[in-house]
């Protein structure tokens, strides 16, 4: 079958096909973001803020702490949560989810409070805060790990759960060693 088209017909056909492809791609991108529940997107936002806070406070601990163990814990926060934040940003990009680039108000308030302390006073308050925060983190990661239906987010939450569980154990031991309850 030898069908000849005029150049106008061929051009029109190409334009229509390109427009259809553009619409399909747009819908595919929207579908990716819509696959995540509101709860999953909220989890990603809260987790990003928490990770940003952990890295910033970990950097502060390395400078303001008196006890070498507190400094080492701060370094671990920077290393581990910095990597997690990079992983979360990559996942958010794939899922077309916009993440915040700053800690939330409560975290900022705690950061400001800690920034005015140094030495043993800093050690006590930082460790107390981290013990409380990591208890909440373990709960949050565990809930997301069980509730999300997105396999990529489940994988992230599971890895994060393992990380914060280890941190919680470390910080609880450090808290007791420094005389905390």
PDB file of N, CA and C in Angstrom, residues 50-51 53-61 70 73-74 76-78 81 110-111 114 122-138 164 167-172 174-175:
ATOM      1  N   UNK A  50      13.004  17.146  60.032  1.00  0.00           N
ATOM      2  CA  UNK A  50      13.729  16.487  61.117  1.00  0.00           C
ATOM      3  C   UNK A  50      15.181  16.214  60.754  1.00  0.00           C
ATOM      4  N   UNK A  51      15.404  15.770  59.534  1.00  0.00           N
ATOM      5  CA  UNK A  51      16.769  15.480  59.094  1.00  0.00           C
ATOM      6  C   UNK A  51      17.613  16.756  59.006  1.00  0.00           C
ATOM      7  N   UNK A  53      17.164  19.397  60.774  1.00  0.00           N
ATOM      8  CA  UNK A  53      17.408  19.766  62.162  1.00  0.00           C
ATOM      9  C   UNK A  53      18.525  18.911  62.768  1.00  0.00           C
ATOM     10  N   UNK A  54      18.477  17.606  62.543  1.00  0.00           N
ATOM     11  CA  UNK A  54      19.492  16.703  63.102  1.00  0.00           C
ATOM     12  C   UNK A  54      20.892  17.047  62.596  1.00  0.00           C
ATOM     13  N   UNK A  55      21.002  17.353  61.315  1.00  0.00           N
ATOM     14  CA  UNK A  55      22.309  17.705  60.748  1.00  0.00           C
ATOM     15  C   UNK A  55      22.813  19.017  61.370  1.00  0.00           C
ATOM     16  N   UNK A  56      21.948  20.020  61.444  1.00  0.00           N
ATOM     17  CA  UNK A  56      22.355  21.317  62.001  1.00  0.00           C
ATOM     18  C   UNK A  56      22.743  21.184  63.474  1.00  0.00           C
ATOM     19  N   UNK A  57      21.951  20.442  64.241  1.00  0.00           N
ATOM     20  CA  UNK A  57      22.262  20.284  65.661  1.00  0.00           C
ATOM     21  C   UNK A  57      23.497  19.406  65.862  1.00  0.00           C
ATOM     22  N   UNK A  58      23.682  18.441  64.980  1.00  0.00           N
ATOM     23  CA  UNK A  58      24.881  17.610  65.046  1.00  0.00           C
ATOM     24  C   UNK A  58      26.138  18.420  64.791  1.00  0.00           C
ATOM     25  N   UNK A  59      26.057  19.345  63.838  1.00  0.00           N
ATOM     26  CA  UNK A  59      27.193  20.242  63.577  1.00  0.00           C
ATOM     27  C   UNK A  59      27.473  21.102  64.804  1.00  0.00           C
ATOM     28  N   UNK A  60      26.407  21.576  65.433  1.00  0.00           N
ATOM     29  CA  UNK A  60      26.551  22.396  66.636  1.00  0.00           C
ATOM     30  C   UNK A  60      27.179  21.574  67.762  1.00  0.00           C
ATOM     31  N   UNK A  61      26.772  20.327  67.903  1.00  0.00           N
ATOM     32  CA  UNK A  61      27.310  19.470  68.967  1.00  0.00           C
ATOM     33  C   UNK A  61      28.815  19.277  68.809  1.00  0.00           C
ATOM     34  N   UNK A  70      29.657  13.110  73.174  1.00  0.00           N
ATOM     35  CA  UNK A  70      28.592  13.955  72.622  1.00  0.00           C
ATOM     36  C   UNK A  70      29.025  14.485  71.260  1.00  0.00           C
ATOM     37  N   UNK A  73      28.643  11.677  68.828  1.00  0.00           N
ATOM     38  CA  UNK A  73      27.239  11.470  68.482  1.00  0.00           C
ATOM     39  C   UNK A  73      26.790  12.540  67.490  1.00  0.00           C
ATOM     40  N   UNK A  74      27.198  13.778  67.712  1.00  0.00           N
ATOM     41  CA  UNK A  74      26.874  14.860  66.778  1.00  0.00           C
ATOM     42  C   UNK A  74      27.399  14.568  65.383  1.00  0.00           C
ATOM     43  N   UNK A  76      27.961  11.667  64.126  1.00  0.00           N
ATOM     44  CA  UNK A  76      27.151  10.571  63.570  1.00  0.00           C
ATOM     45  C   UNK A  76      25.820  11.105  63.022  1.00  0.00           C
ATOM     46  N   UNK A  77      25.247  12.092  63.716  1.00  0.00           N
ATOM     47  CA  UNK A  77      24.000  12.697  63.239  1.00  0.00           C
ATOM     48  C   UNK A  77      24.226  13.360  61.876  1.00  0.00           C
ATOM     49  N   UNK A  78      25.318  14.075  61.755  1.00  0.00           N
ATOM     50  CA  UNK A  78      25.629  14.752  60.493  1.00  0.00           C
ATOM     51  C   UNK A  78      25.815  13.720  59.385  1.00  0.00           C
ATOM     52  N   UNK A  81      22.296  11.255  59.086  1.00  0.00           N
ATOM     53  CA  UNK A  81      21.102  11.987  58.665  1.00  0.00           C
ATOM     54  C   UNK A  81      21.358  12.826  57.421  1.00  0.00           C
ATOM     55  N   UNK A 110      14.328  25.032  69.443  1.00  0.00           N
ATOM     56  CA  UNK A 110      15.279  24.197  70.185  1.00  0.00           C
ATOM     57  C   UNK A 110      16.705  24.478  69.729  1.00  0.00           C
ATOM     58  N   UNK A 111      16.896  24.646  68.432  1.00  0.00           N
ATOM     59  CA  UNK A 111      18.214  24.969  67.883  1.00  0.00           C
ATOM     60  C   UNK A 111      18.731  26.273  68.495  1.00  0.00           C
ATOM     61  N   UNK A 114      19.723  25.756  72.136  1.00  0.00           N
ATOM     62  CA  UNK A 114      20.996  25.041  72.261  1.00  0.00           C
ATOM     63  C   UNK A 114      22.182  25.894  71.822  1.00  0.00           C
ATOM     64  N   UNK A 122      25.573  22.437  77.490  1.00  0.00           N
ATOM     65  CA  UNK A 122      25.148  22.018  76.145  1.00  0.00           C
ATOM     66  C   UNK A 122      24.969  20.504  76.119  1.00  0.00           C
ATOM     67  N   UNK A 123      25.956  19.771  76.635  1.00  0.00           N
ATOM     68  CA  UNK A 123      25.901  18.308  76.611  1.00  0.00           C
ATOM     69  C   UNK A 123      24.594  17.800  77.205  1.00  0.00           C
ATOM     70  N   UNK A 124      24.249  18.295  78.379  1.00  0.00           N
ATOM     71  CA  UNK A 124      23.042  17.836  79.074  1.00  0.00           C
ATOM     72  C   UNK A 124      21.776  18.115  78.257  1.00  0.00           C
ATOM     73  N   UNK A 125      21.639  19.332  77.777  1.00  0.00           N
ATOM     74  CA  UNK A 125      20.424  19.712  77.044  1.00  0.00           C
ATOM     75  C   UNK A 125      20.335  19.034  75.669  1.00  0.00           C
ATOM     76  N   UNK A 126      21.446  18.953  74.989  1.00  0.00           N
ATOM     77  CA  UNK A 126      21.468  18.308  73.666  1.00  0.00           C
ATOM     78  C   UNK A 126      21.115  16.826  73.783  1.00  0.00           C
ATOM     79  N   UNK A 127      21.735  16.153  74.723  1.00  0.00           N
ATOM     80  CA  UNK A 127      21.481  14.720  74.892  1.00  0.00           C
ATOM     81  C   UNK A 127      20.034  14.477  75.330  1.00  0.00           C
ATOM     82  N   UNK A 128      19.540  15.299  76.223  1.00  0.00           N
ATOM     83  CA  UNK A 128      18.135  15.183  76.658  1.00  0.00           C
ATOM     84  C   UNK A 128      17.193  15.368  75.458  1.00  0.00           C
ATOM     85  N   UNK A 129      17.452  16.388  74.645  1.00  0.00           N
ATOM     86  CA  UNK A 129      16.626  16.634  73.468  1.00  0.00           C
ATOM     87  C   UNK A 129      16.704  15.465  72.487  1.00  0.00           C
ATOM     88  N   UNK A 130      17.908  14.990  72.227  1.00  0.00           N
ATOM     89  CA  UNK A 130      18.084  13.897  71.257  1.00  0.00           C
ATOM     90  C   UNK A 130      17.421  12.608  71.726  1.00  0.00           C
ATOM     91  N   UNK A 131      17.461  12.338  73.035  1.00  0.00           N
ATOM     92  CA  UNK A 131      16.809  11.138  73.568  1.00  0.00           C
ATOM     93  C   UNK A 131      15.299  11.201  73.305  1.00  0.00           C
ATOM     94  N   UNK A 132      14.707  12.349  73.588  1.00  0.00           N
ATOM     95  CA  UNK A 132      13.268  12.533  73.356  1.00  0.00           C
ATOM     96  C   UNK A 132      12.954  12.482  71.855  1.00  0.00           C
ATOM     97  N   UNK A 133      13.756  13.167  71.060  1.00  0.00           N
ATOM     98  CA  UNK A 133      13.521  13.245  69.623  1.00  0.00           C
ATOM     99  C   UNK A 133      13.646  11.878  68.954  1.00  0.00           C
ATOM    100  N   UNK A 134      14.647  11.105  69.331  1.00  0.00           N
ATOM    101  CA  UNK A 134      14.821   9.804  68.689  1.00  0.00           C
ATOM    102  C   UNK A 134      13.750   8.801  69.111  1.00  0.00           C
ATOM    103  N   UNK A 135      13.194   8.975  70.289  1.00  0.00           N
ATOM    104  CA  UNK A 135      12.058   8.130  70.683  1.00  0.00           C
ATOM    105  C   UNK A 135      10.891   8.386  69.728  1.00  0.00           C
ATOM    106  N   UNK A 136      10.625   9.661  69.447  1.00  0.00           N
ATOM    107  CA  UNK A 136       9.558  10.023  68.515  1.00  0.00           C
ATOM    108  C   UNK A 136       9.883   9.556  67.088  1.00  0.00           C
ATOM    109  N   UNK A 137      11.148   9.685  66.695  1.00  0.00           N
ATOM    110  CA  UNK A 137      11.559   9.272  65.345  1.00  0.00           C
ATOM    111  C   UNK A 137      11.329   7.783  65.122  1.00  0.00           C
ATOM    112  N   UNK A 138      11.673   6.966  66.112  1.00  0.00           N
ATOM    113  CA  UNK A 138      11.475   5.519  65.991  1.00  0.00           C
ATOM    114  C   UNK A 138       9.986   5.227  65.792  1.00  0.00           C
ATOM    115  N   UNK A 164      17.491   5.188  63.061  1.00  0.00           N
ATOM    116  CA  UNK A 164      17.084   5.915  64.276  1.00  0.00           C
ATOM    117  C   UNK A 164      16.963   4.993  65.483  1.00  0.00           C
ATOM    118  N   UNK A 167      20.433   4.926  66.739  1.00  0.00           N
ATOM    119  CA  UNK A 167      20.706   6.225  67.370  1.00  0.00           C
ATOM    120  C   UNK A 167      20.036   6.307  68.738  1.00  0.00           C
ATOM    121  N   UNK A 168      18.805   5.835  68.819  1.00  0.00           N
ATOM    122  CA  UNK A 168      18.072   5.891  70.087  1.00  0.00           C
ATOM    123  C   UNK A 168      18.814   5.085  71.152  1.00  0.00           C
ATOM    124  N   UNK A 169      19.273   3.924  70.782  1.00  0.00           N
ATOM    125  CA  UNK A 169      20.018   3.099  71.727  1.00  0.00           C
ATOM    126  C   UNK A 169      21.289   3.839  72.178  1.00  0.00           C
ATOM    127  N   UNK A 170      22.017   4.416  71.225  1.00  0.00           N
ATOM    128  CA  UNK A 170      23.248   5.154  71.550  1.00  0.00           C
ATOM    129  C   UNK A 170      22.972   6.359  72.456  1.00  0.00           C
ATOM    130  N   UNK A 171      21.954   7.127  72.105  1.00  0.00           N
ATOM    131  CA  UNK A 171      21.688   8.353  72.862  1.00  0.00           C
ATOM    132  C   UNK A 171      21.123   8.027  74.249  1.00  0.00           C
ATOM    133  N   UNK A 172      20.353   6.951  74.363  1.00  0.00           N
ATOM    134  CA  UNK A 172      19.849   6.552  75.679  1.00  0.00           C
ATOM    135  C   UNK A 172      21.011   6.151  76.591  1.00  0.00           C
ATOM    136  N   UNK A 174      24.121   7.188  76.312  1.00  0.00           N
ATOM    137  CA  UNK A 174      24.867   8.418  76.588  1.00  0.00           C
ATOM    138  C   UNK A 174      24.129   9.276  77.625  1.00  0.00           C
ATOM    139  N   UNK A 175      22.811   9.339  77.497  1.00  0.00           N
ATOM    140  CA  UNK A 175      21.996  10.089  78.447  1.00  0.00           C
ATOM    141  C   UNK A 175      22.182   9.547  79.860  1.00  0.00           C
TER     142      UNK A 175
END
